[in-house]
Amino acid sequence: MRNISFHLSSEPENPQKRRKGSLTVLLCLTAGVCAILQILCAAVDIYKEAWIFCPTALAVCATIWYIWFYQRNLFPLTVALGTVISGAAAFVLRETLCSQVRQFTEYISTQTVADQPSPPVTETALLLIFPLSMLLFCLELLLKNHILLYLFTTTLYLFAPFCWVGFSFGTTMLLLFFQITFWVLQWSGGIRLPKKKDNTKPPAVYGHTCAKFTAGFLLLCIIAGLVLTGRYSRQFFTLGDAMEGFFHRTASLLSGQDGRLVTGGKISNGNQYPTGTGHLELSLSRQPTETLYLRGFSGGEYIGGDWTAADDAEILSRAAKALGRQEQSSITEAFYQNMYYSMNRYTQHPNAPQPFSLTIRHLNGSYEQEYVPYYSRRNDDDSAADDGYGYSFFEQKDMDIRRELLSPNAEQAGEWYRSLQQAYLSEIQTVYTQVPAERIPRLTSLAAKHPLESLPEISTFIHALLCQNAVYTSSPGVTPLNWDIAEYFLYVRHCGYCQHFALTATLLYRLYGIPARYATGYQVQASAFTLQEDGCWQAVVTDRNAHAWVEIFLEDYGWTPVEATPAADGSSAASYPGFDHQVYQQLLAHWEWSGEPSSSKEAPILPIQNPAAAFSAFWDDLRSNQKLWRSLWLYPLCVLLPALVLVGCNRLWQLKKTESMNCRRVYARLVEMLHFGGLLLSYDGSEKNFAKLLSAELPQLPPEDILRMCHIVCEAAYGPENPSKEKEMLVKSVYRQASKAVYERLNRPRKLLFRYWKAFL
Amino acid sequence: MKRTAFFFLIFLTFYTSTLYYSTGQLFFSLAEILLAVGMWALSLYFRRHVKAEAVEKSIVGEQGRDLCWSFRLDYTGRLPFRHFRLPLRFRYRQESRQKRKTLSGILENKDGRVSCYIRTPYCGMLYLETNRILVYDYLGLFPGKIPFSHTVTATVLPPPQILTIEFLSPEWSGITSGQERPFSCSADDPHEIRRLREYRAGDSCRHIHWNQSARTDKLWIKEFEKERDVSISLLLDISGSQWQNPKYMDAFYRLLYAMTLGMLRKIPVVKIYWYTGQQSRPTERIVTDESQCQDILLALYRLDFMETAGSSLSAPAIPEEIGSRCFQLDTNLAWRLENHLIYQFSAENLSQEITDQVFQL
């Protein structure tokens, strides 16, 4: 069915006045090309190459802009020429380009390679300028579709931090200018080009005014944005965290994820937003004196942000095999599970503290995962209970295995304990000291630069490193995809929570050859337990108690938890049998600790301390970049040279065109030239007394020639035949004489315009 | 949609900036938020400084050509104002449901005159209504509403096509001369003098031919030829079910217009009749030229659907006063003469049928 069509229009004020190419359009186009190039360059950290990109982009855009608006018929030729030159350059440099693209991709995807130099992508970026300029030009000026480019550039900008690409303020400003000004130009009808055979379209004068006004206002917004970012960025980030926390918690509560128990060894690469939902209910036979660690997971192999579960069964099997008891591997495993608890129990003094009896009840009713206290033995009578399970365990301070106190009939068990421990220790020396060095090159290099041997030294180094280079926060932000979490935490963000501290400490222990495991579960403070009416001590464990720590293997203790997360005051909370805080302080004083990683070369591009400082750093960098300042003269050169060539070509073309014109067109051009020179402004050449007036204005010209010229033109216009060649030549001769006479009367700037812009002479 | 996308992207940029602690992105999002606030203020400014004023209430045009409806947007602000939108509701007279259309416009001049060009596919009466104009900031994010309650009646006439009719049958000889006549010819003097005779007692003084009497000294009386009916009648049946369908009514109007013009080329007067509502006598209109034909169409356009709905669904009987030689035309485009079908037109090919067909009666 046919529909009614509507069209709104307001008649233009001055339809004759046609605005051609606006400088606003040229600037917007150049800003867009430069912004996209800068974003790509920022990915490989080659800001300093901007000195060559920006002038080239400006020159290319200016050429396209000029040809399109002022020499439309040369446009296809220009595009073809540009394509041929770019194609030829791409062909000649094909191997370089392929290599650069490959290096660029590798650099983006594997940021973790320490001290890797930025790949040289200058040639590729330069060759991108022409197609990029043409793309922007076609979309904005031919198809008049800004939304595609707006979405593309915003997406590029939006997802850059995912690959840890930080931008300079200049890039952001260029992008804003391009996006907003072109938007206004498109929306206000600022970009209107006359169709070939349609001269009825109105000029776009007001659209450009709107764009200029908006650009001015945008500048104010940019200044205000800079001030706000500089002064209140912390508050804004806190606000963002609060928002994300609200969404995260709400989503967790609605989806029921808040009740999920802590499992697995996946390191979170985002913020932590506990909801306070209860996970476990613990019941102790008496009041504890130490923090209780309930282990749910121990990490074996680290595979970039994720730990595989430790396979003790395999290790114990190998240990049994080493001891010549491979057929008893299941017995060995069962013995090992309770070994330290049992040995401590059997070698205790009569008046030594009794083990704690712990009952664990999962509040969500699911018992797929069990949580085990250290130095413990599972109570077999609770194995089938759906309402919780029980463990008997000793606190760390109560662990005191003295094999000499073993009763004679338990001598064999003591011997078996000793040999199994040695065999296990021997096995884990290779298994739990493995690290993917290629993923954590900076940590590997750090350990190599600080060779340490004894456990106290190593522990001191690791905990001091963590305490002095990172602070605890539950919202450290998201780790970029191409960074390892541990290195990003220690070298870039300098803040994180238990998972990040434990991960980094575990990797460092392993790098120093100390068998260590990443453990997750719950940490319950002794003060969390309250006395119940039935005499037991109870505590409800929530997701706020979810925790990660390091396990190191100590003789006569087995796997022992080591707290890697600093205390609330920022000091080390590490504590394990043999760890002496006095030694720790002495070692620190001895090394004159300087907190190396934070002052290392890998300073963050995305600043975390003070954005104003980042801006001043950017400015300092700009000022110190002598290469950039020295190359500033290239900017006008790059614009002037093509401009001069274009103007020269334009003049020659116009003069040639005038030579091939017929006498009527030459006469019209003569009138146009007179008007340009400010002569006979109110005459259009058709007046009877025009020849007389022209003779009076230009006395250098013979009056009879002028009169004859007018007659010839009249004859050409109204006569039955075209004038002869001689008559045509006479008109042209008068035109040339007149142009010289008018030229002499002009001032210098108008002379330049007369000769090179209008090409009358 | 655009505003939603814009703010969603700002939110996403702000959110990403807080996730990665990226000050560059924070600065980007803050600058855009400030810009959006500025644009909102700008739309408020425009709302205060723009006033809309109607110029005309009714427009007449031809189907297939642009109808121009003008109004004024008086802008008193200093900042350049450009973009506005005009939400329109429109319907043909026959239609009960209004359609909606929002037109976008750009103000190019300072006198504020804006023309709305409407091209309608059907002829008939079209009502256009608007109650506000939306003025926009430079990014088109925030509309400022300006009250502008206005109703325009657009009368769309059919294009001037003429149906070719030849009255060849001897029965038409009394009313046609066989010569084609212009539409402007009218029956100026239907009482033609047949002969002069001598005065008889009882003759009216009014009929004395004074000039002849003066010349011959006898009283001569003008004897007139008996008055002849030189008109043709066309009874319209507008009771059909197609009344609510603008497409069929468009064909009906075009055919009526072409047929009437075609008849007027041969016959000086065409009398058009139609029944409305429960009327016992038909409405009669005499058409002698094109403008009267357009008047008939206007009268038909203004007919209320309820009026026609009340009339009989069966074809109306030919009233006695019309006489026996009466053409009939119904909304199903059936053309009859004394209830005998002459031709069944089709709405789809009507233009071609009007142009190509020659009806010899």
PDB file of N, CA and C in Angstrom, chain A residues 2 4-7 9-11 13 150 157-158 161-162 172 179-180 183 187-188 192 203 206 210 213-214 217 222 224 229 237 240-241 243-244 475 477-478 493 607 611, chain B residues 2 6 11-13 15 17-21 23-25 27-28 34-35 38 79 82-83 90 103 106-110 113 115-119 122 137-140:
ATOM      1  N   ARG A   2       0.448   2.160  -0.819  1.00  0.00           N
ATOM      2  CA  ARG A   2       1.233   3.399  -0.913  1.00  0.00           C
ATOM      3  C   ARG A   2       1.006   4.253   0.338  1.00  0.00           C
ATOM      4  N   ILE A   4       1.586   8.029   2.532  1.00  0.00           N
ATOM      5  CA  ILE A   4       1.738   9.468   2.372  1.00  0.00           C
ATOM      6  C   ILE A   4       3.190   9.826   2.671  1.00  0.00           C
ATOM      7  N   SER A   5       3.781  10.639   1.828  1.00  0.00           N
ATOM      8  CA  SER A   5       5.155  11.036   2.109  1.00  0.00           C
ATOM      9  C   SER A   5       5.168  12.481   2.593  1.00  0.00           C
ATOM     10  N   PHE A   6       6.043  12.722   3.560  1.00  0.00           N
ATOM     11  CA  PHE A   6       6.169  14.061   4.134  1.00  0.00           C
ATOM     12  C   PHE A   6       7.604  14.534   3.985  1.00  0.00           C
ATOM     13  N   HIS A   7       7.752  15.800   3.899  1.00  0.00           N
ATOM     14  CA  HIS A   7       9.096  16.362   3.828  1.00  0.00           C
ATOM     15  C   HIS A   7       9.057  17.772   4.405  1.00  0.00           C
ATOM     16  N   SER A   9      10.850  21.354   5.190  1.00  0.00           N
ATOM     17  CA  SER A   9      11.939  22.160   4.637  1.00  0.00           C
ATOM     18  C   SER A   9      11.723  23.621   4.994  1.00  0.00           C
ATOM     19  N   SER A  10      12.822  24.276   5.286  1.00  0.00           N
ATOM     20  CA  SER A  10      12.731  25.725   5.423  1.00  0.00           C
ATOM     21  C   SER A  10      13.662  26.315   4.372  1.00  0.00           C
ATOM     22  N   GLU A  11      13.156  27.263   3.647  1.00  0.00           N
ATOM     23  CA  GLU A  11      13.929  27.799   2.527  1.00  0.00           C
ATOM     24  C   GLU A  11      15.179  28.494   3.029  1.00  0.00           C
ATOM     25  N   GLU A  13      18.169  31.120   3.489  1.00  0.00           N
ATOM     26  CA  GLU A  13      18.142  32.568   3.396  1.00  0.00           C
ATOM     27  C   GLU A  13      18.778  33.077   2.100  1.00  0.00           C
ATOM     28  N   TYR A 150      31.360   6.287  15.231  1.00  0.00           N
ATOM     29  CA  TYR A 150      31.242   6.604  16.659  1.00  0.00           C
ATOM     30  C   TYR A 150      31.322   5.308  17.474  1.00  0.00           C
ATOM     31  N   TYR A 157      38.176   2.322  22.017  1.00  0.00           N
ATOM     32  CA  TYR A 157      38.640   3.034  23.209  1.00  0.00           C
ATOM     33  C   TYR A 157      38.226   2.296  24.482  1.00  0.00           C
ATOM     34  N   LEU A 158      37.006   1.736  24.411  1.00  0.00           N
ATOM     35  CA  LEU A 158      36.413   1.091  25.587  1.00  0.00           C
ATOM     36  C   LEU A 158      37.149  -0.189  25.947  1.00  0.00           C
ATOM     37  N   PRO A 161      41.612  -0.971  27.609  1.00  0.00           N
ATOM     38  CA  PRO A 161      42.178  -1.385  28.897  1.00  0.00           C
ATOM     39  C   PRO A 161      42.145  -2.891  29.112  1.00  0.00           C
ATOM     40  N   PHE A 162      41.301  -3.585  28.395  1.00  0.00           N
ATOM     41  CA  PHE A 162      41.274  -5.037  28.543  1.00  0.00           C
ATOM     42  C   PHE A 162      42.626  -5.629  28.150  1.00  0.00           C
ATOM     43  N   THR A 172      42.618  11.101  23.862  1.00  0.00           N
ATOM     44  CA  THR A 172      41.232  11.211  24.312  1.00  0.00           C
ATOM     45  C   THR A 172      40.596  12.488  23.785  1.00  0.00           C
ATOM     46  N   GLN A 179      34.532  12.757  17.514  1.00  0.00           N
ATOM     47  CA  GLN A 179      33.207  12.149  17.703  1.00  0.00           C
ATOM     48  C   GLN A 179      32.108  13.205  17.826  1.00  0.00           C
ATOM     49  N   ILE A 180      32.361  14.199  18.651  1.00  0.00           N
ATOM     50  CA  ILE A 180      31.286  15.140  18.971  1.00  0.00           C
ATOM     51  C   ILE A 180      31.073  16.135  17.828  1.00  0.00           C
ATOM     52  N   TRP A 183      29.448  14.591  14.917  1.00  0.00           N
ATOM     53  CA  TRP A 183      28.059  14.289  15.282  1.00  0.00           C
ATOM     54  C   TRP A 183      27.189  15.526  15.064  1.00  0.00           C
ATOM     55  N   TRP A 187      24.177  15.977  12.467  1.00  0.00           N
ATOM     56  CA  TRP A 187      22.823  16.185  13.017  1.00  0.00           C
ATOM     57  C   TRP A 187      22.240  17.519  12.568  1.00  0.00           C
ATOM     58  N   SER A 188      23.090  18.540  12.495  1.00  0.00           N
ATOM     59  CA  SER A 188      22.585  19.866  12.148  1.00  0.00           C
ATOM     60  C   SER A 188      22.611  20.104  10.652  1.00  0.00           C
ATOM     61  N   ARG A 192      26.552  19.077   3.844  1.00  0.00           N
ATOM     62  CA  ARG A 192      25.651  18.953   2.707  1.00  0.00           C
ATOM     63  C   ARG A 192      26.420  19.281   1.458  1.00  0.00           C
ATOM     64  N   PRO A 203      22.724  25.967   1.668  1.00  0.00           N
ATOM     65  CA  PRO A 203      24.061  25.940   2.242  1.00  0.00           C
ATOM     66  C   PRO A 203      24.018  25.460   3.684  1.00  0.00           C
ATOM     67  N   TYR A 206      24.652  27.385   9.058  1.00  0.00           N
ATOM     68  CA  TYR A 206      24.322  27.296  10.482  1.00  0.00           C
ATOM     69  C   TYR A 206      24.841  26.014  11.108  1.00  0.00           C
ATOM     70  N   CYS A 210      26.906  25.708  14.572  1.00  0.00           N
ATOM     71  CA  CYS A 210      26.573  24.806  15.683  1.00  0.00           C
ATOM     72  C   CYS A 210      27.793  23.971  16.057  1.00  0.00           C
ATOM     73  N   PHE A 213      30.298  26.058  17.861  1.00  0.00           N
ATOM     74  CA  PHE A 213      29.828  26.341  19.224  1.00  0.00           C
ATOM     75  C   PHE A 213      30.028  25.111  20.110  1.00  0.00           C
ATOM     76  N   THR A 214      29.640  23.938  19.570  1.00  0.00           N
ATOM     77  CA  THR A 214      29.769  22.710  20.357  1.00  0.00           C
ATOM     78  C   THR A 214      31.235  22.397  20.627  1.00  0.00           C
ATOM     79  N   PHE A 217      32.277  24.507  23.420  1.00  0.00           N
ATOM     80  CA  PHE A 217      31.711  24.013  24.683  1.00  0.00           C
ATOM     81  C   PHE A 217      32.411  22.726  25.106  1.00  0.00           C
ATOM     82  N   ILE A 222      36.130  19.556  28.442  1.00  0.00           N
ATOM     83  CA  ILE A 222      37.404  18.838  28.566  1.00  0.00           C
ATOM     84  C   ILE A 222      38.214  19.415  29.717  1.00  0.00           C
ATOM     85  N   ALA A 224      37.005  21.057  32.303  1.00  0.00           N
ATOM     86  CA  ALA A 224      36.321  20.681  33.549  1.00  0.00           C
ATOM     87  C   ALA A 224      36.555  19.208  33.861  1.00  0.00           C
ATOM     88  N   THR A 229      38.880  15.032  37.031  1.00  0.00           N
ATOM     89  CA  THR A 229      39.672  13.794  37.062  1.00  0.00           C
ATOM     90  C   THR A 229      40.884  13.976  37.976  1.00  0.00           C
ATOM     91  N   PHE A 237      36.339   6.695  41.434  1.00  0.00           N
ATOM     92  CA  PHE A 237      36.638   5.259  41.394  1.00  0.00           C
ATOM     93  C   PHE A 237      35.906   4.540  42.524  1.00  0.00           C
ATOM     94  N   GLY A 240      32.442   4.129  41.488  1.00  0.00           N
ATOM     95  CA  GLY A 240      32.337   3.026  40.522  1.00  0.00           C
ATOM     96  C   GLY A 240      32.401   1.684  41.223  1.00  0.00           C
ATOM     97  N   ASP A 241      33.297   1.574  42.201  1.00  0.00           N
ATOM     98  CA  ASP A 241      33.390   0.321  42.958  1.00  0.00           C
ATOM     99  C   ASP A 241      32.091   0.038  43.689  1.00  0.00           C
ATOM    100  N   MET A 243      29.165   1.042  42.916  1.00  0.00           N
ATOM    101  CA  MET A 243      28.153   0.640  41.925  1.00  0.00           C
ATOM    102  C   MET A 243      28.326  -0.820  41.549  1.00  0.00           C
ATOM    103  N   GLU A 244      29.569  -1.174  41.256  1.00  0.00           N
ATOM    104  CA  GLU A 244      29.800  -2.551  40.826  1.00  0.00           C
ATOM    105  C   GLU A 244      29.471  -3.507  41.964  1.00  0.00           C
ATOM    106  N   SER A 475      38.989  -4.168  46.349  1.00  0.00           N
ATOM    107  CA  SER A 475      38.641  -3.731  44.986  1.00  0.00           C
ATOM    108  C   SER A 475      39.890  -3.231  44.250  1.00  0.00           C
ATOM    109  N   GLY A 477      40.532  -3.690  41.173  1.00  0.00           N
ATOM    110  CA  GLY A 477      40.279  -3.523  39.731  1.00  0.00           C
ATOM    111  C   GLY A 477      40.496  -4.838  38.996  1.00  0.00           C
ATOM    112  N   VAL A 478      40.311  -4.748  37.701  1.00  0.00           N
ATOM    113  CA  VAL A 478      40.372  -5.958  36.875  1.00  0.00           C
ATOM    114  C   VAL A 478      41.742  -6.071  36.218  1.00  0.00           C
ATOM    115  N   ARG A 493      49.383  -2.704  39.820  1.00  0.00           N
ATOM    116  CA  ARG A 493      48.328  -2.188  40.680  1.00  0.00           C
ATOM    117  C   ARG A 493      48.809  -1.894  42.104  1.00  0.00           C
ATOM    118  N   PRO A 607      47.546   5.211  35.375  1.00  0.00           N
ATOM    119  CA  PRO A 607      48.038   5.636  36.673  1.00  0.00           C
ATOM    120  C   PRO A 607      47.068   5.284  37.799  1.00  0.00           C
ATOM    121  N   PRO A 611      45.855  11.073  39.213  1.00  0.00           N
ATOM    122  CA  PRO A 611      45.742  11.352  37.783  1.00  0.00           C
ATOM    123  C   PRO A 611      46.383  12.672  37.378  1.00  0.00           C
TER     124      PRO A 611
ATOM    125  N   LYS B   2      19.084   6.792  20.246  1.00  0.00           N
ATOM    126  CA  LYS B   2      20.405   7.403  20.175  1.00  0.00           C
ATOM    127  C   LYS B   2      20.855   7.840  21.563  1.00  0.00           C
ATOM    128  N   PHE B   6      23.980   6.505  23.665  1.00  0.00           N
ATOM    129  CA  PHE B   6      24.993   7.470  24.108  1.00  0.00           C
ATOM    130  C   PHE B   6      25.255   7.312  25.611  1.00  0.00           C
ATOM    131  N   PHE B  11      28.139   5.202  30.372  1.00  0.00           N
ATOM    132  CA  PHE B  11      28.137   4.374  31.580  1.00  0.00           C
ATOM    133  C   PHE B  11      29.196   3.286  31.481  1.00  0.00           C
ATOM    134  N   LEU B  12      29.258   2.658  30.295  1.00  0.00           N
ATOM    135  CA  LEU B  12      30.207   1.574  30.090  1.00  0.00           C
ATOM    136  C   LEU B  12      31.640   2.093  30.214  1.00  0.00           C
ATOM    137  N   THR B  13      31.873   3.286  29.666  1.00  0.00           N
ATOM    138  CA  THR B  13      33.225   3.869  29.749  1.00  0.00           C
ATOM    139  C   THR B  13      33.579   4.167  31.208  1.00  0.00           C
ATOM    140  N   TYR B  15      32.272   2.759  33.832  1.00  0.00           N
ATOM    141  CA  TYR B  15      32.381   1.486  34.546  1.00  0.00           C
ATOM    142  C   TYR B  15      33.735   0.841  34.271  1.00  0.00           C
ATOM    143  N   SER B  17      36.397   2.356  33.328  1.00  0.00           N
ATOM    144  CA  SER B  17      37.458   3.176  33.925  1.00  0.00           C
ATOM    145  C   SER B  17      37.638   2.827  35.394  1.00  0.00           C
ATOM    146  N   THR B  18      36.536   2.536  36.090  1.00  0.00           N
ATOM    147  CA  THR B  18      36.665   2.193  37.510  1.00  0.00           C
ATOM    148  C   THR B  18      37.168   0.761  37.687  1.00  0.00           C
ATOM    149  N   LEU B  19      36.877  -0.086  36.721  1.00  0.00           N
ATOM    150  CA  LEU B  19      37.376  -1.463  36.821  1.00  0.00           C
ATOM    151  C   LEU B  19      38.878  -1.500  36.651  1.00  0.00           C
ATOM    152  N   TYR B  20      39.375  -0.711  35.705  1.00  0.00           N
ATOM    153  CA  TYR B  20      40.808  -0.732  35.385  1.00  0.00           C
ATOM    154  C   TYR B  20      41.537   0.479  35.951  1.00  0.00           C
ATOM    155  N   TYR B  21      40.826   1.281  36.696  1.00  0.00           N
ATOM    156  CA  TYR B  21      41.397   2.512  37.264  1.00  0.00           C
ATOM    157  C   TYR B  21      42.081   3.325  36.161  1.00  0.00           C
ATOM    158  N   THR B  23      42.397   6.528  34.276  1.00  0.00           N
ATOM    159  CA  THR B  23      42.027   7.937  34.386  1.00  0.00           C
ATOM    160  C   THR B  23      41.658   8.531  33.033  1.00  0.00           C
ATOM    161  N   GLY B  24      42.275   7.989  31.975  1.00  0.00           N
ATOM    162  CA  GLY B  24      41.935   8.472  30.629  1.00  0.00           C
ATOM    163  C   GLY B  24      40.463   8.253  30.330  1.00  0.00           C
ATOM    164  N   GLN B  25      40.006   7.072  30.621  1.00  0.00           N
ATOM    165  CA  GLN B  25      38.597   6.758  30.360  1.00  0.00           C
ATOM    166  C   GLN B  25      37.674   7.519  31.312  1.00  0.00           C
ATOM    167  N   PHE B  27      38.239  10.462  32.498  1.00  0.00           N
ATOM    168  CA  PHE B  27      38.203  11.816  31.941  1.00  0.00           C
ATOM    169  C   PHE B  27      37.283  11.869  30.713  1.00  0.00           C
ATOM    170  N   PHE B  28      37.360  10.853  29.880  1.00  0.00           N
ATOM    171  CA  PHE B  28      36.510  10.763  28.682  1.00  0.00           C
ATOM    172  C   PHE B  28      35.032  10.746  29.085  1.00  0.00           C
ATOM    173  N   LEU B  34      29.493  15.909  31.157  1.00  0.00           N
ATOM    174  CA  LEU B  34      29.361  17.371  31.220  1.00  0.00           C
ATOM    175  C   LEU B  34      28.765  17.911  29.915  1.00  0.00           C
ATOM    176  N   LEU B  35      29.190  17.327  28.817  1.00  0.00           N
ATOM    177  CA  LEU B  35      28.657  17.741  27.516  1.00  0.00           C
ATOM    178  C   LEU B  35      27.157  17.460  27.446  1.00  0.00           C
ATOM    179  N   GLY B  38      25.339  20.012  29.359  1.00  0.00           N
ATOM    180  CA  GLY B  38      25.291  21.244  28.566  1.00  0.00           C
ATOM    181  C   GLY B  38      24.233  21.165  27.479  1.00  0.00           C
ATOM    182  N   LEU B  79      21.904  31.893  20.413  1.00  0.00           N
ATOM    183  CA  LEU B  79      22.681  30.741  19.946  1.00  0.00           C
ATOM    184  C   LEU B  79      22.023  30.169  18.696  1.00  0.00           C
ATOM    185  N   ARG B  82      18.870  24.849  15.239  1.00  0.00           N
ATOM    186  CA  ARG B  82      18.799  24.106  13.995  1.00  0.00           C
ATOM    187  C   ARG B  82      17.680  23.079  13.942  1.00  0.00           C
ATOM    188  N   HIS B  83      17.741  22.116  14.800  1.00  0.00           N
ATOM    189  CA  HIS B  83      16.961  20.909  14.559  1.00  0.00           C
ATOM    190  C   HIS B  83      15.657  20.889  15.343  1.00  0.00           C
ATOM    191  N   PHE B  90      -2.339  11.881  11.353  1.00  0.00           N
ATOM    192  CA  PHE B  90      -3.095  12.186  10.155  1.00  0.00           C
ATOM    193  C   PHE B  90      -4.048  11.039   9.828  1.00  0.00           C
ATOM    194  N   LEU B 103       8.214  14.100  11.751  1.00  0.00           N
ATOM    195  CA  LEU B 103       9.040  14.681  10.699  1.00  0.00           C
ATOM    196  C   LEU B 103      10.212  15.428  11.322  1.00  0.00           C
ATOM    197  N   ILE B 106      15.199  20.979   9.660  1.00  0.00           N
ATOM    198  CA  ILE B 106      16.331  21.836  10.030  1.00  0.00           C
ATOM    199  C   ILE B 106      15.969  23.259   9.642  1.00  0.00           C
ATOM    200  N   LEU B 107      16.092  24.160  10.568  1.00  0.00           N
ATOM    201  CA  LEU B 107      15.748  25.551  10.287  1.00  0.00           C
ATOM    202  C   LEU B 107      16.910  26.213   9.562  1.00  0.00           C
ATOM    203  N   GLU B 108      16.648  26.629   8.341  1.00  0.00           N
ATOM    204  CA  GLU B 108      17.735  27.180   7.520  1.00  0.00           C
ATOM    205  C   GLU B 108      17.734  28.704   7.514  1.00  0.00           C
ATOM    206  N   ASN B 109      16.595  29.298   7.812  1.00  0.00           N
ATOM    207  CA  ASN B 109      16.523  30.750   7.662  1.00  0.00           C
ATOM    208  C   ASN B 109      16.129  31.410   8.978  1.00  0.00           C
ATOM    209  N   LYS B 110      16.265  32.701   8.996  1.00  0.00           N
ATOM    210  CA  LYS B 110      15.991  33.409  10.243  1.00  0.00           C
ATOM    211  C   LYS B 110      14.540  33.848  10.347  1.00  0.00           C
ATOM    212  N   ARG B 113      10.157  30.524   8.564  1.00  0.00           N
ATOM    213  CA  ARG B 113       9.080  29.897   7.802  1.00  0.00           C
ATOM    214  C   ARG B 113       9.500  28.476   7.420  1.00  0.00           C
ATOM    215  N   SER B 115       8.140  24.895   5.616  1.00  0.00           N
ATOM    216  CA  SER B 115       7.128  24.308   4.744  1.00  0.00           C
ATOM    217  C   SER B 115       7.130  22.805   4.903  1.00  0.00           C
ATOM    218  N   CYS B 116       5.933  22.281   5.052  1.00  0.00           N
ATOM    219  CA  CYS B 116       5.794  20.839   5.146  1.00  0.00           C
ATOM    220  C   CYS B 116       5.164  20.372   3.840  1.00  0.00           C
ATOM    221  N   TYR B 117       5.913  19.621   3.053  1.00  0.00           N
ATOM    222  CA  TYR B 117       5.415  19.146   1.765  1.00  0.00           C
ATOM    223  C   TYR B 117       4.815  17.756   1.950  1.00  0.00           C
ATOM    224  N   ILE B 118       3.562  17.652   1.488  1.00  0.00           N
ATOM    225  CA  ILE B 118       2.857  16.384   1.676  1.00  0.00           C
ATOM    226  C   ILE B 118       2.483  15.862   0.293  1.00  0.00           C
ATOM    227  N   ARG B 119       2.821  14.644   0.031  1.00  0.00           N
ATOM    228  CA  ARG B 119       2.426  14.023  -1.234  1.00  0.00           C
ATOM    229  C   ARG B 119       1.541  12.831  -0.881  1.00  0.00           C
ATOM    230  N   TYR B 122      -3.679   9.209  -2.466  1.00  0.00           N
ATOM    231  CA  TYR B 122      -5.108   9.154  -2.770  1.00  0.00           C
ATOM    232  C   TYR B 122      -5.712  10.544  -2.691  1.00  0.00           C
ATOM    233  N   ASP B 137      18.758  19.849  21.031  1.00  0.00           N
ATOM    234  CA  ASP B 137      20.108  20.399  21.184  1.00  0.00           C
ATOM    235  C   ASP B 137      20.957  19.962  19.995  1.00  0.00           C
ATOM    236  N   TYR B 138      22.215  20.309  19.990  1.00  0.00           N
ATOM    237  CA  TYR B 138      23.061  20.054  18.826  1.00  0.00           C
ATOM    238  C   TYR B 138      23.394  18.578  18.628  1.00  0.00           C
ATOM    239  N   LEU B 139      23.266  17.797  19.696  1.00  0.00           N
ATOM    240  CA  LEU B 139      23.538  16.372  19.531  1.00  0.00           C
ATOM    241  C   LEU B 139      22.247  15.580  19.355  1.00  0.00           C
ATOM    242  N   GLY B 140      21.122  16.260  19.462  1.00  0.00           N
ATOM    243  CA  GLY B 140      19.841  15.575  19.301  1.00  0.00           C
ATOM    244  C   GLY B 140      19.525  14.633  20.452  1.00  0.00           C
TER     245      GLY B 140
END
